């Protein structure tokens, strides 16, 4: 069924594309054959207008524009619509429509909710994508001092009619206290939180689509609402200033910036882990329960979900786990084939905080600014993760690569209480056994396997040791840990002073990073899905761990180069690229650069308070002077945030993440002199905890190679062959939306940012613009629209200038001002060219004299004509051709030349003069040929050409002669190779488009 649906969608996409493209065939002249002809752009300017009207381009950190769902989008509204109530109570019992259908696991995923309230309860009505099945959650309104939540999950699944009856019954039962009222609509619950007073419920009120992975949408939170679970008549104690202060601290965390969630795809895990988990479940013959396997390290609302998880059996039916970081998706168009590039950055909630307040690692092995970056490259042949067969979760069109960034796993800090922009680095604790580093690398082995490629970009030589102190200690830590690891699983430490290389004039920063990136990608590999039979399977083992001091500027540049090299390998694995290398300044790399620049800016704002200071342009050493002002502004913003705002941001992190939980009798959050004990282990538990082995510091099971087993053959007669697709994946409910009228132009894959949207449409219609995103673009390619406008403007100026010149020269048949050029060409005019420019037609002596007077400079040397003069000369020449073809005339000099030609003996060369031309007027090659030995010896000595032996120094002449005697299969066809064979200048000009009939177009 899935294959049929995807085939129908593909045909619909092709039909819509052809319908909007108009005539896709390129309009080519017959004389353009020597240049490569590329297919026309399958798009049109008319089709782009509805797109601009129906989409909203929003700017995120870094300034990169992304197309997201508009608030007025009927297919995907930003605000949920409430449950449709008919207000017609029906005493009939429920018909039991759902009971007649078998229960399908995963088919009851609720996507939108309506919050109703009475005087004693809140009711959340949740509905699925089909709007046919509903459930209800009951939340009691508690008192101020209530310590526990009271939540009831009704397991019954209702139809729309049954839900209306239930809500009407609740409304009737609460008529005396105000009845049932709609409070708001929501896209899901983020959890519950409590400070000193009542419980609060955090809701998602607004969202936008940012990515689509395997038919599963990923959303960004654009609006939230914090609702107290109190009775309508409850009044907060005005003397309780602690509660309002806690609410103020929580408001410092903006949940509408870079927080993401999904209803049906686990964005807390990598694609490799998700596919492997589903394949393992297939081998066991049972569906996979994703809700029980979220990676809590990246679930930022884990503290808010804890109360609901204690009460509800299925809390993730109502609550959505969210990640913090960055997600973006773009399309790469390659001659009709489309590849989607998705970047997902996940920030760890452990030891999270602001820049100077969280450095190094804590005693649990968690490091500051721990970010996992995954890039998924997939070809959009099919939507789902499944291959035809059906082979579930075995599509070979999905690849993934993961890399990691994090602070140096040592105990070090920087005191920012002063006014120094770069405070000194202090090593607080020197552990001879490097326990924090051991715990951190063991956690990396658990998450990614072995080996770990540690790319260290801190400075190695400084006048005053700062970063170099950490380099030495970090190097000793890795050397200590490596001596106990097996040989093939040792940590690969690559230290390189990137800052010194960037300031040096003789070092190639990007070239060195490219070599490191190739070594990294070939060492760790990447994930490529498949069934293991018709499509090979690749699995990533290990990860590249990149760090500088802040893991921002230098780290982002290094991760971009590694990701760029991995992108080439991924596209090569998908069969899109023949090689694994992608050049810079191509559409593909430019799009990828913008995505990683946006990614780096977002991470930098979250950790350092400002965007990137040093971008890829800095390390590529381009636009150095123009970026100085921006770098200074971003440096000042980072200094200001670190000095004055990071404390408030850190308190918001500690409160939202549950690092600080209010307990009666304990100090308040704002009274703590330090939050050290909020991020480190409780010292009281040290004695109870078993000490970790200093030698066997790693877990051997984590070092085992990750493998993805081949897809098991489907056994006929039983097993998964008779199970419906919905038992494993119901992606089409969210992507295709059955029973819903959807517009193709409003679908997210169509509105997605793409390389094809930056291609000038008019430049592609003549077939000379290479649509390949892997073509290096020059300045001429980038300025194509501007060149078109300049040519059009010059054409209009030429019309008026040529007409005015004819008028000023006293022509008898001068047309009135403003006459079209087509009508003017047919007038009987025999005047000179404007501005004295001479065309390729032979002119009289008077014209030549006039040309010399106008075309020569002060010193008698010819000046280079401007673009406007070239355009005028081209159009005047064409006018002259039309005039002379309608009125053929022969001058006296031409008549004499023709008479001498027909009466001349045939054994003499065809020349118009017997005088020897000057040395500078003829080609040296022709002069050498005229004075050659062929006049006396000849080319051949009465023997066939095949037996001729050329004399020393004349091999080239004979080879050219033999080549000229060869006649091709189709001698009338002009090929690109003819331009190199022919040695006549006029013929080469004709091939390059400089002939009479290839002049500028005349309007």
mmCIF file of N, CA, C and O in Angstrom, residues 416-478:
data_model
loop_
_atom_site.group_PDB
_atom_site.id
_atom_site.type_symbol
_atom_site.label_atom_id
_atom_site.label_comp_id
_atom_site.label_asym_id
_atom_site.label_seq_id
_atom_site.Cartn_x
_atom_site.Cartn_y
_atom_site.Cartn_z
ATOM 1 N N UNK A 416 35.147 35.356 35.503
ATOM 2 C CA UNK A 416 34.730 36.520 34.719
ATOM 3 C C UNK A 416 34.161 37.621 35.590
ATOM 4 O O UNK A 416 33.369 38.438 35.128
ATOM 5 N N UNK A 417 34.538 37.657 36.860
ATOM 6 C CA UNK A 417 34.028 38.714 37.734
ATOM 7 C C UNK A 417 34.649 40.065 37.426
ATOM 8 O O UNK A 417 34.100 41.103 37.770
ATOM 9 N N UNK A 418 35.803 40.080 36.774
ATOM 10 C CA UNK A 418 36.435 41.346 36.428
ATOM 11 C C UNK A 418 35.933 41.875 35.101
ATOM 12 O O UNK A 418 34.848 41.532 34.628
ATOM 13 N N UNK A 419 36.737 42.735 34.495
ATOM 14 C CA UNK A 419 36.369 43.359 33.227
ATOM 15 C C UNK A 419 37.253 42.868 32.099
ATOM 16 O O UNK A 419 37.255 43.463 31.026
ATOM 17 N N UNK A 420 37.982 41.798 32.308
ATOM 18 C CA UNK A 420 38.870 41.270 31.274
ATOM 19 C C UNK A 420 38.060 40.480 30.255
ATOM 20 O O UNK A 420 37.327 39.562 30.644
ATOM 21 N N UNK A 421 38.168 40.810 28.961
ATOM 22 C CA UNK A 421 37.408 40.027 27.965
ATOM 23 C C UNK A 421 37.837 38.566 27.925
ATOM 24 O O UNK A 421 37.012 37.698 27.669
ATOM 25 N N UNK A 422 39.128 38.287 28.171
ATOM 26 C CA UNK A 422 39.627 36.921 28.183
ATOM 27 C C UNK A 422 40.266 36.636 29.529
ATOM 28 O O UNK A 422 41.468 36.856 29.719
ATOM 29 N N UNK A 423 39.468 36.171 30.504
ATOM 30 C CA UNK A 423 40.029 35.895 31.825
ATOM 31 C C UNK A 423 41.048 34.771 31.759
ATOM 32 O O UNK A 423 41.023 33.932 30.851
ATOM 33 N N UNK A 424 41.971 34.717 32.699
ATOM 34 C CA UNK A 424 42.968 33.638 32.711
ATOM 35 C C UNK A 424 42.329 32.283 32.978
ATOM 36 O O UNK A 424 41.304 32.180 33.658
ATOM 37 N N UNK A 425 42.929 31.262 32.417
ATOM 38 C CA UNK A 425 42.428 29.892 32.571
ATOM 39 C C UNK A 425 43.114 29.253 33.772
ATOM 40 O O UNK A 425 44.340 29.312 33.904
ATOM 41 N N UNK A 426 42.322 28.632 34.617
ATOM 42 C CA UNK A 426 42.848 28.009 35.829
ATOM 43 C C UNK A 426 42.452 26.540 35.846
ATOM 44 O O UNK A 426 41.289 26.187 35.632
ATOM 45 N N UNK A 427 43.421 25.694 36.104
ATOM 46 C CA UNK A 427 43.174 24.268 36.317
ATOM 47 C C UNK A 427 42.896 24.067 37.794
ATOM 48 O O UNK A 427 43.794 24.133 38.635
ATOM 49 N N UNK A 428 41.609 23.823 38.125
ATOM 50 C CA UNK A 428 41.209 23.750 39.523
ATOM 51 C C UNK A 428 41.665 22.470 40.201
ATOM 52 O O UNK A 428 41.982 22.469 41.389
ATOM 53 N N UNK A 429 41.677 21.397 39.454
ATOM 54 C CA UNK A 429 41.988 20.099 40.045
ATOM 55 C C UNK A 429 42.828 19.305 39.059
ATOM 56 O O UNK A 429 42.438 19.140 37.906
ATOM 57 N N UNK A 430 43.977 18.849 39.516
ATOM 58 C CA UNK A 430 44.843 18.001 38.709
ATOM 59 C C UNK A 430 44.677 16.567 39.209
ATOM 60 O O UNK A 430 45.164 16.213 40.280
ATOM 61 N N UNK A 431 43.954 15.793 38.444
ATOM 62 C CA UNK A 431 43.663 14.405 38.800
ATOM 63 C C UNK A 431 44.648 13.502 38.085
ATOM 64 O O UNK A 431 44.662 13.454 36.850
ATOM 65 N N UNK A 432 45.501 12.794 38.802
ATOM 66 C CA UNK A 432 46.483 11.932 38.109
ATOM 67 C C UNK A 432 45.838 10.782 37.350
ATOM 68 O O UNK A 432 46.452 10.207 36.448
ATOM 69 N N UNK A 433 44.601 10.425 37.705
ATOM 70 C CA UNK A 433 43.914 9.324 37.030
ATOM 71 C C UNK A 433 42.888 9.828 36.011
ATOM 72 O O UNK A 433 42.243 9.018 35.347
ATOM 73 N N UNK A 434 42.730 11.126 35.926
ATOM 74 C CA UNK A 434 41.855 11.751 34.916
ATOM 75 C C UNK A 434 40.476 11.077 34.900
ATOM 76 O O UNK A 434 40.013 10.578 33.877
ATOM 77 N N UNK A 435 39.844 11.102 36.077
ATOM 78 C CA UNK A 435 38.554 10.409 36.228
ATOM 79 C C UNK A 435 37.474 11.045 35.360
ATOM 80 O O UNK A 435 36.672 10.342 34.724
ATOM 81 N N UNK A 436 37.426 12.386 35.319
ATOM 82 C CA UNK A 436 36.389 13.055 34.521
ATOM 83 C C UNK A 436 36.558 12.736 33.044
ATOM 84 O O UNK A 436 35.579 12.454 32.333
ATOM 85 N N UNK A 437 37.791 12.764 32.543
ATOM 86 C CA UNK A 437 38.033 12.444 31.137
ATOM 87 C C UNK A 437 37.699 10.987 30.845
ATOM 88 O O UNK A 437 37.168 10.657 29.773
ATOM 89 N N UNK A 438 37.994 10.088 31.798
ATOM 90 C CA UNK A 438 37.684 8.671 31.602
ATOM 91 C C UNK A 438 36.177 8.458 31.505
ATOM 92 O O UNK A 438 35.692 7.708 30.640
ATOM 93 N N UNK A 439 35.414 9.116 32.392
ATOM 94 C CA UNK A 439 33.959 8.984 32.330
ATOM 95 C C UNK A 439 33.405 9.571 31.035
ATOM 96 O O UNK A 439 32.470 9.013 30.437
ATOM 97 N N UNK A 440 33.979 10.675 30.601
ATOM 98 C CA UNK A 440 33.487 11.310 29.374
ATOM 99 C C UNK A 440 33.741 10.429 28.152
ATOM 100 O O UNK A 440 32.836 10.214 27.335
ATOM 101 N N UNK A 441 34.952 9.902 28.023
ATOM 102 C CA UNK A 441 35.250 9.088 26.838
ATOM 103 C C UNK A 441 34.517 7.752 26.893
ATOM 104 O O UNK A 441 34.159 7.198 25.841
ATOM 105 N N UNK A 442 34.270 7.235 28.073
ATOM 106 C CA UNK A 442 33.483 6.008 28.164
ATOM 107 C C UNK A 442 32.043 6.263 27.721
ATOM 108 O O UNK A 442 31.415 5.415 27.085
ATOM 109 N N UNK A 443 31.528 7.452 28.042
ATOM 110 C CA UNK A 443 30.194 7.813 27.570
ATOM 111 C C UNK A 443 30.169 7.973 26.055
ATOM 112 O O UNK A 443 29.187 7.608 25.396
ATOM 113 N N UNK A 444 31.246 8.515 25.466
ATOM 114 C CA UNK A 444 31.324 8.620 24.012
ATOM 115 C C UNK A 444 31.392 7.245 23.362
ATOM 116 O O UNK A 444 30.804 7.020 22.298
ATOM 117 N N UNK A 445 32.124 6.306 23.985
ATOM 118 C CA UNK A 445 32.158 4.937 23.467
ATOM 119 C C UNK A 445 30.761 4.329 23.492
ATOM 120 O O UNK A 445 30.374 3.598 22.567
ATOM 121 N N UNK A 446 30.005 4.617 24.544
ATOM 122 C CA UNK A 446 28.647 4.073 24.639
ATOM 123 C C UNK A 446 27.742 4.650 23.573
ATOM 124 O O UNK A 446 26.901 3.946 23.005
ATOM 125 N N UNK A 447 27.892 5.909 23.251
ATOM 126 C CA UNK A 447 27.008 6.571 22.299
ATOM 127 C C UNK A 447 27.408 6.308 20.848
ATOM 128 O O UNK A 447 26.530 6.176 19.982
ATOM 129 N N UNK A 448 28.728 6.250 20.567
ATOM 130 C CA UNK A 448 29.166 6.222 19.183
ATOM 131 C C UNK A 448 30.075 5.052 18.846
ATOM 132 O O UNK A 448 30.337 4.813 17.667
ATOM 133 N N UNK A 449 30.581 4.337 19.811
ATOM 134 C CA UNK A 449 31.517 3.267 19.511
ATOM 135 C C UNK A 449 32.943 3.786 19.411
ATOM 136 O O UNK A 449 33.264 4.912 19.806
ATOM 137 N N UNK A 450 33.823 2.967 18.876
ATOM 138 C CA UNK A 450 35.243 3.302 18.763
ATOM 139 C C UNK A 450 35.653 3.259 17.290
ATOM 140 O O UNK A 450 35.057 2.528 16.492
ATOM 141 N N UNK A 451 36.677 4.047 16.898
ATOM 142 C CA UNK A 451 37.527 4.897 17.744
ATOM 143 C C UNK A 451 36.983 6.315 17.874
ATOM 144 O O UNK A 451 36.122 6.738 17.119
ATOM 145 N N UNK A 452 37.565 7.058 18.838
ATOM 146 C CA UNK A 452 37.255 8.470 19.017
ATOM 147 C C UNK A 452 38.388 9.282 18.404
ATOM 148 O O UNK A 452 39.549 9.116 18.767
ATOM 149 N N UNK A 453 38.033 10.141 17.448
ATOM 150 C CA UNK A 453 39.020 10.999 16.785
ATOM 151 C C UNK A 453 38.937 12.372 17.449
ATOM 152 O O UNK A 453 38.036 13.159 17.175
ATOM 153 N N UNK A 454 39.872 12.671 18.352
ATOM 154 C CA UNK A 454 39.863 13.917 19.108
ATOM 155 C C UNK A 454 40.661 14.966 18.351
ATOM 156 O O UNK A 454 41.900 14.917 18.306
ATOM 157 N N UNK A 455 39.969 15.904 17.740
ATOM 158 C CA UNK A 455 40.599 17.005 17.021
ATOM 159 C C UNK A 455 40.678 18.201 17.958
ATOM 160 O O UNK A 455 39.659 18.809 18.312
ATOM 161 N N UNK A 456 41.886 18.544 18.367
ATOM 162 C CA UNK A 456 42.119 19.592 19.353
ATOM 163 C C UNK A 456 42.681 20.818 18.643
ATOM 164 O O UNK A 456 43.764 20.765 18.060
ATOM 165 N N UNK A 457 41.954 21.943 18.688
ATOM 166 C CA UNK A 457 42.312 23.142 17.935
ATOM 167 C C UNK A 457 42.787 24.283 18.823
ATOM 168 O O UNK A 457 42.809 25.438 18.385
ATOM 169 N N UNK A 458 43.180 24.018 20.061
ATOM 170 C CA UNK A 458 43.631 25.085 20.950
ATOM 171 C C UNK A 458 45.033 25.529 20.553
ATOM 172 O O UNK A 458 45.757 24.833 19.823
ATOM 173 N N UNK A 459 45.419 26.696 21.043
ATOM 174 C CA UNK A 459 46.724 27.258 20.710
ATOM 175 C C UNK A 459 47.830 26.464 21.394
ATOM 176 O O UNK A 459 47.698 26.050 22.543
ATOM 177 N N UNK A 460 48.954 26.326 20.684
ATOM 178 C CA UNK A 460 50.085 25.569 21.227
ATOM 179 C C UNK A 460 51.208 26.463 21.722
ATOM 180 O O UNK A 460 51.982 26.065 22.596
ATOM 181 N N UNK A 461 51.342 27.671 21.167
ATOM 182 C CA UNK A 461 52.395 28.590 21.561
ATOM 183 C C UNK A 461 51.780 29.953 21.847
ATOM 184 O O UNK A 461 51.090 30.521 21.014
ATOM 185 N N UNK A 462 52.043 30.459 23.046
ATOM 186 C CA UNK A 462 51.525 31.751 23.461
ATOM 187 C C UNK A 462 52.591 32.478 24.277
ATOM 188 O O UNK A 462 53.420 31.850 24.948
ATOM 189 N N UNK A 463 52.544 33.791 24.233
ATOM 190 C CA UNK A 463 53.466 34.558 25.064
ATOM 191 C C UNK A 463 53.144 34.358 26.535
ATOM 192 O O UNK A 463 54.039 34.130 27.348
ATOM 193 N N UNK A 464 51.878 34.487 26.859
ATOM 194 C CA UNK A 464 51.411 34.184 28.215
ATOM 195 C C UNK A 464 50.584 32.912 28.141
ATOM 196 O O UNK A 464 49.524 32.900 27.513
ATOM 197 N N UNK A 465 51.057 31.818 28.738
ATOM 198 C CA UNK A 465 50.337 30.539 28.596
ATOM 199 C C UNK A 465 48.903 30.623 29.094
ATOM 200 O O UNK A 465 48.643 30.951 30.256
ATOM 201 N N UNK A 466 47.958 30.374 28.192
ATOM 202 C CA UNK A 466 46.539 30.272 28.540
ATOM 203 C C UNK A 466 45.997 28.939 28.038
ATOM 204 O O UNK A 466 45.840 27.998 28.796
ATOM 205 N N UNK A 467 45.736 28.911 26.736
ATOM 206 C CA UNK A 467 45.205 27.689 26.143
ATOM 207 C C UNK A 467 46.243 26.571 26.129
ATOM 208 O O UNK A 467 45.881 25.396 26.199
ATOM 209 N N UNK A 468 47.509 26.939 26.004
ATOM 210 C CA UNK A 468 48.554 25.915 25.921
ATOM 211 C C UNK A 468 48.638 25.074 27.185
ATOM 212 O O UNK A 468 49.056 23.906 27.140
ATOM 213 N N UNK A 469 48.236 25.638 28.339
ATOM 214 C CA UNK A 469 48.219 24.841 29.567
ATOM 215 C C UNK A 469 47.214 23.693 29.456
ATOM 216 O O UNK A 469 47.485 22.563 29.892
ATOM 217 N N UNK A 470 46.060 23.983 28.861
ATOM 218 C CA UNK A 470 45.066 22.927 28.673
ATOM 219 C C UNK A 470 45.516 21.910 27.634
ATOM 220 O O UNK A 470 45.195 20.711 27.754
ATOM 221 N N UNK A 471 46.235 22.372 26.608
ATOM 222 C CA UNK A 471 46.734 21.443 25.597
ATOM 223 C C UNK A 471 47.667 20.408 26.221
ATOM 224 O O UNK A 471 47.558 19.209 25.939
ATOM 225 N N UNK A 472 48.563 20.847 27.058
ATOM 226 C CA UNK A 472 49.511 19.916 27.678
ATOM 227 C C UNK A 472 48.788 18.941 28.597
ATOM 228 O O UNK A 472 49.062 17.732 28.580
ATOM 229 N N UNK A 473 47.862 19.447 29.405
ATOM 230 C CA UNK A 473 47.154 18.570 30.338
ATOM 231 C C UNK A 473 46.226 17.605 29.606
ATOM 232 O O UNK A 473 46.107 16.431 29.968
ATOM 233 N N UNK A 474 45.562 18.083 28.560
ATOM 234 C CA UNK A 474 44.676 17.229 27.765
ATOM 235 C C UNK A 474 45.474 16.140 27.051
ATOM 236 O O UNK A 474 45.038 14.988 26.955
ATOM 237 N N UNK A 475 46.648 16.493 26.552
ATOM 238 C CA UNK A 475 47.506 15.503 25.894
ATOM 239 C C UNK A 475 47.936 14.419 26.877
ATOM 240 O O UNK A 475 47.928 13.224 26.544
ATOM 241 N N UNK A 476 48.304 14.817 28.098
ATOM 242 C CA UNK A 476 48.691 13.828 29.110
ATOM 243 C C UNK A 476 47.507 12.940 29.486
ATOM 244 O O UNK A 476 47.679 11.740 29.739
ATOM 245 N N UNK A 477 46.302 13.520 29.519
ATOM 246 C CA UNK A 477 45.127 12.725 29.862
ATOM 247 C C UNK A 477 44.874 11.643 28.817
ATOM 248 O O UNK A 477 44.598 10.479 29.149
ATOM 249 N N UNK A 478 44.962 12.008 27.538
ATOM 250 C CA UNK A 478 44.718 11.023 26.480
ATOM 251 C C UNK A 478 45.822 9.974 26.474
ATOM 252 O O UNK A 478 45.557 8.775 26.259
#
